[in-house]
Amino acid sequence: MEGDSQLELYEAVAARLKEAHTKVRELQVPEGVRMALSRKLLVVTAAAKHDLADAAARLDRLMKDLDEGRFPEGD
């Protein structure tokens, strides 16, 4: 049973990552900001390989920041 819930969480995180990548790609922001957001998405993706719950929490925070218009500084 635990494997089923883990699989559901994995599928949810994968779908939200796809949504986040699309959202970042469509943002009208300077390239440096887009790159910083892409790096954050890569960190979440890497975290998902080791700690899926942590990756889900990181992704939730990132999506909230995007929805509220809070973007990292560009290079």
Short mmCIF file of C-alpha atoms in Angstrom, two decimals:
data_model
loop_
_atom_site.label_atom_id
_atom_site.label_comp_id
_atom_site.label_asym_id
_atom_site.label_seq_id
_atom_site.Cartn_x
_atom_site.Cartn_y
_atom_site.Cartn_z
CA MET A 1 0.00 0.00 0.00
CA GLU A 2 2.82 2.40 0.83
CA GLY A 3 4.22 1.90 -2.66
CA ASP A 4 0.93 3.07 -4.14
CA SER A 5 0.98 6.32 -2.17
CA GLN A 6 4.63 6.86 -3.13
CA LEU A 7 3.77 6.31 -6.78
CA GLU A 8 0.86 8.77 -6.53
CA LEU A 9 3.14 11.38 -4.96
CA TYR A 10 5.74 10.80 -7.68
CA GLU A 11 3.09 11.25 -10.38
CA ALA A 12 1.79 14.42 -8.70
CA VAL A 13 5.28 15.91 -8.41
CA ALA A 14 6.07 15.01 -12.02
CA ALA A 15 2.88 16.67 -13.24
CA ARG A 16 3.52 19.79 -11.16
CA LEU A 17 7.12 19.97 -12.39
CA LYS A 18 5.86 19.88 -15.95
CA GLU A 19 3.40 22.66 -15.12
CA ALA A 20 6.16 24.68 -13.45
CA HIS A 21 8.48 24.33 -16.45
CA THR A 22 5.70 25.55 -18.73
CA LYS A 23 4.95 28.49 -16.44
CA VAL A 24 8.62 29.51 -16.28
CA ARG A 25 9.01 29.21 -20.04
CA GLU A 26 5.99 31.49 -20.61
CA LEU A 27 6.98 34.20 -18.11
CA GLN A 28 7.82 37.61 -19.51
CA VAL A 29 10.95 38.14 -17.40
CA PRO A 30 14.61 38.90 -18.15
CA GLU A 31 16.68 35.92 -19.24
CA GLY A 32 18.71 35.97 -16.00
CA VAL A 33 15.53 35.54 -13.95
CA ARG A 34 14.36 32.72 -16.21
CA MET A 35 17.73 30.98 -15.78
CA ALA A 36 17.55 31.34 -11.98
CA LEU A 37 14.06 29.83 -12.00
CA SER A 38 15.24 27.00 -14.26
CA ARG A 39 18.04 26.26 -11.79
CA LYS A 40 15.49 26.09 -8.98
CA LEU A 41 13.47 23.60 -11.01
CA LEU A 42 16.59 21.50 -11.57
CA VAL A 43 17.21 21.47 -7.81
CA VAL A 44 13.65 20.27 -7.20
CA THR A 45 14.06 17.59 -9.87
CA ALA A 46 17.31 16.39 -8.29
CA ALA A 47 15.73 16.41 -4.82
CA ALA A 48 12.89 14.23 -6.11
CA LYS A 49 15.38 11.45 -6.76
CA HIS A 50 16.35 11.30 -3.08
CA ASP A 51 13.50 12.76 -1.03
CA LEU A 52 10.18 13.00 -2.81
CA ALA A 53 8.36 14.68 0.09
CA ASP A 54 11.03 17.38 0.32
CA ALA A 55 10.88 17.92 -3.43
CA ALA A 56 7.10 18.29 -3.25
CA ALA A 57 7.45 20.90 -0.49
CA ARG A 58 10.12 22.81 -2.45
CA LEU A 59 7.94 22.73 -5.53
CA ASP A 60 4.95 24.04 -3.55
CA ARG A 61 7.05 26.99 -2.32
CA LEU A 62 8.36 27.71 -5.82
CA MET A 63 4.89 27.61 -7.36
CA LYS A 64 3.54 29.90 -4.63
CA ASP A 65 6.36 32.36 -5.34
CA LEU A 66 5.58 32.24 -9.06
CA ASP A 67 1.86 32.74 -8.47
CA GLU A 68 2.56 35.73 -6.21
CA GLY A 69 5.06 37.27 -8.65
CA ARG A 70 8.12 36.75 -6.43
CA PHE A 71 11.06 35.98 -8.68
CA PRO A 72 14.76 35.48 -7.85
CA GLU A 73 17.31 38.06 -8.91
CA GLY A 74 18.79 37.45 -12.34
CA ASP A 75 22.55 37.16 -12.88
#
